[in-house]
């Protein structure tokens, strides 16, 4: 009898424990594998509750959410230049991220949290031309992976 209670408690404990939250590092670089002014990697997939730590690879960059490219109601965030910030993402959806001074040079990345669809609101958000090109390339990779599943 005592053994059965213990087993029940253990099973309940495991079920109630969420998967361990992870922190993924993204570096802010003047030059990376995909050209100049880049976040590396430029696309990450997270579980709700996971975090991204934005690391200073080179100086003069920051990480900030892009208005209109986050889940509805998300308040947004903005790191200072050269600030290494760690951001926890709780709400499922896509999050467009920019470096404020290099947004026009295409310094952007995309984060997917949980289960989310690439909506037209995300795909067609208004961003500078070079950011548009990089986002379209990221969207194409996501679509390719999805089509192969
Ligand atoms: Cu930058």
XYZ file of C-alpha atoms and ligand atoms in Angstrom:
150
model
C 0.000 0.000 0.000
C 2.730 2.417 0.970
C 4.662 1.551 -2.219
C 1.654 2.309 -4.370
C 1.157 5.731 -2.828
C 4.826 6.540 -3.411
C 4.567 5.478 -7.051
C 1.488 7.628 -7.519
C 3.211 10.634 -6.010
C 6.251 10.153 -8.241
C 4.085 9.868 -11.368
C 2.172 12.985 -10.409
C 5.382 14.864 -9.727
C 6.825 14.045 -13.125
C 3.663 15.002 -14.942
C 3.520 18.326 -13.137
C 7.131 19.232 -13.906
C 7.384 21.270 -17.099
C 10.189 20.553 -19.549
C 13.336 22.316 -18.442
C 13.521 25.836 -19.841
C 16.506 26.455 -22.067
C 18.547 29.514 -22.982
C 19.771 29.849 -26.553
C 22.588 32.224 -27.437
C 22.392 34.532 -30.421
C 25.414 36.631 -31.361
C 25.305 40.149 -32.770
C 28.007 40.475 -35.432
C 29.460 42.952 -37.929
C 30.183 40.021 -40.194
C 28.986 36.446 -40.064
C 28.464 33.479 -42.337
C 25.510 35.157 -44.039
C 27.066 38.549 -44.690
C 27.525 41.761 -42.778
C 25.403 43.054 -39.900
C 23.829 39.803 -38.775
C 22.361 37.948 -35.863
C 23.747 34.443 -35.701
C 21.760 32.249 -35.836
C 19.085 34.295 -37.645
C 16.262 31.901 -36.760
C 15.566 29.953 -33.567
C 12.666 27.846 -32.365
C 11.815 27.906 -28.658
C 9.419 26.301 -26.232
C 7.281 28.740 -24.249
C 9.384 29.731 -21.235
C 12.712 29.427 -23.063
C 15.048 32.409 -23.316
C 17.382 33.960 -25.836
C 20.581 35.564 -24.652
C 21.785 38.191 -27.099
C 25.588 38.156 -26.967
C 27.895 40.950 -28.050
C 30.008 39.409 -30.808
C 31.067 42.787 -32.158
C 30.335 46.210 -30.697
C 27.658 48.772 -31.600
C 24.651 46.452 -31.816
C 21.513 45.865 -29.802
C 18.484 43.586 -29.877
C 14.921 44.910 -29.951
C 11.548 43.491 -30.915
C 9.994 44.845 -34.118
C 6.627 46.561 -33.751
C 4.000 44.675 -35.733
C 6.040 41.451 -35.803
C 5.133 40.026 -32.411
C 2.068 38.309 -30.946
C -0.840 40.683 -30.250
C -0.478 42.506 -26.950
C 3.240 41.796 -26.579
C 4.806 44.841 -24.883
C 8.120 44.519 -26.727
C 11.691 44.914 -25.518
C 14.704 46.985 -26.442
C 18.264 46.395 -25.325
C 20.803 49.188 -25.095
C 23.724 49.297 -27.517
C 26.347 46.730 -26.446
C 23.982 45.347 -23.820
C 23.776 41.581 -23.476
C 20.158 40.976 -22.639
C 18.384 37.729 -21.887
C 14.753 37.681 -22.961
C 12.261 35.005 -21.905
C 9.451 34.237 -24.343
C 6.249 32.903 -22.796
C 3.673 33.468 -25.519
C 3.526 31.259 -28.604
C 4.024 33.039 -31.902
C 6.641 34.628 -34.124
C 8.840 37.501 -32.990
C 10.778 39.690 -35.405
C 13.984 41.052 -33.863
C 16.117 43.935 -35.092
C 19.299 45.748 -34.269
C 18.049 49.344 -34.002
C 21.009 51.137 -35.686
C 21.348 48.501 -38.434
C 17.696 47.710 -39.173
C 17.985 49.415 -42.578
C 21.085 47.321 -43.293
C 19.055 44.181 -42.781
C 20.214 43.224 -39.285
C 17.197 41.157 -38.237
C 16.299 37.700 -37.029
C 13.181 35.666 -36.325
C 12.122 33.680 -33.260
C 9.381 31.081 -33.185
C 7.880 30.168 -29.816
C 5.732 27.072 -29.427
C 3.169 26.211 -32.077
C 2.695 29.099 -34.460
C 1.754 29.791 -38.065
C 3.470 32.370 -40.240
C 0.597 34.765 -40.757
C 0.441 37.437 -43.450
C 0.734 39.999 -40.654
C 4.210 38.623 -39.927
C 5.180 37.900 -43.535
C 4.151 41.313 -44.811
C 5.067 43.510 -41.867
C 6.553 46.795 -42.988
C 10.339 46.631 -42.712
C 13.232 48.257 -44.626
C 14.160 46.675 -47.971
C 17.266 44.822 -46.843
C 15.467 43.503 -43.770
C 12.657 42.399 -46.115
C 15.137 40.356 -48.145
C 16.532 38.615 -45.072
C 13.113 37.903 -43.595
C 11.871 36.510 -46.926
C 14.872 34.180 -46.990
C 14.069 33.000 -43.443
C 10.374 32.513 -44.330
C 11.407 30.485 -47.399
C 13.540 28.191 -45.219
C 10.643 27.687 -42.798
C 8.247 26.955 -45.677
C 10.740 24.498 -47.164
C 11.068 22.568 -43.907
C 7.291 22.500 -43.503
C 6.754 21.310 -47.087
C 9.203 18.449 -46.500
C 7.341 17.175 -43.428
Cu 23.712 46.154 -35.412
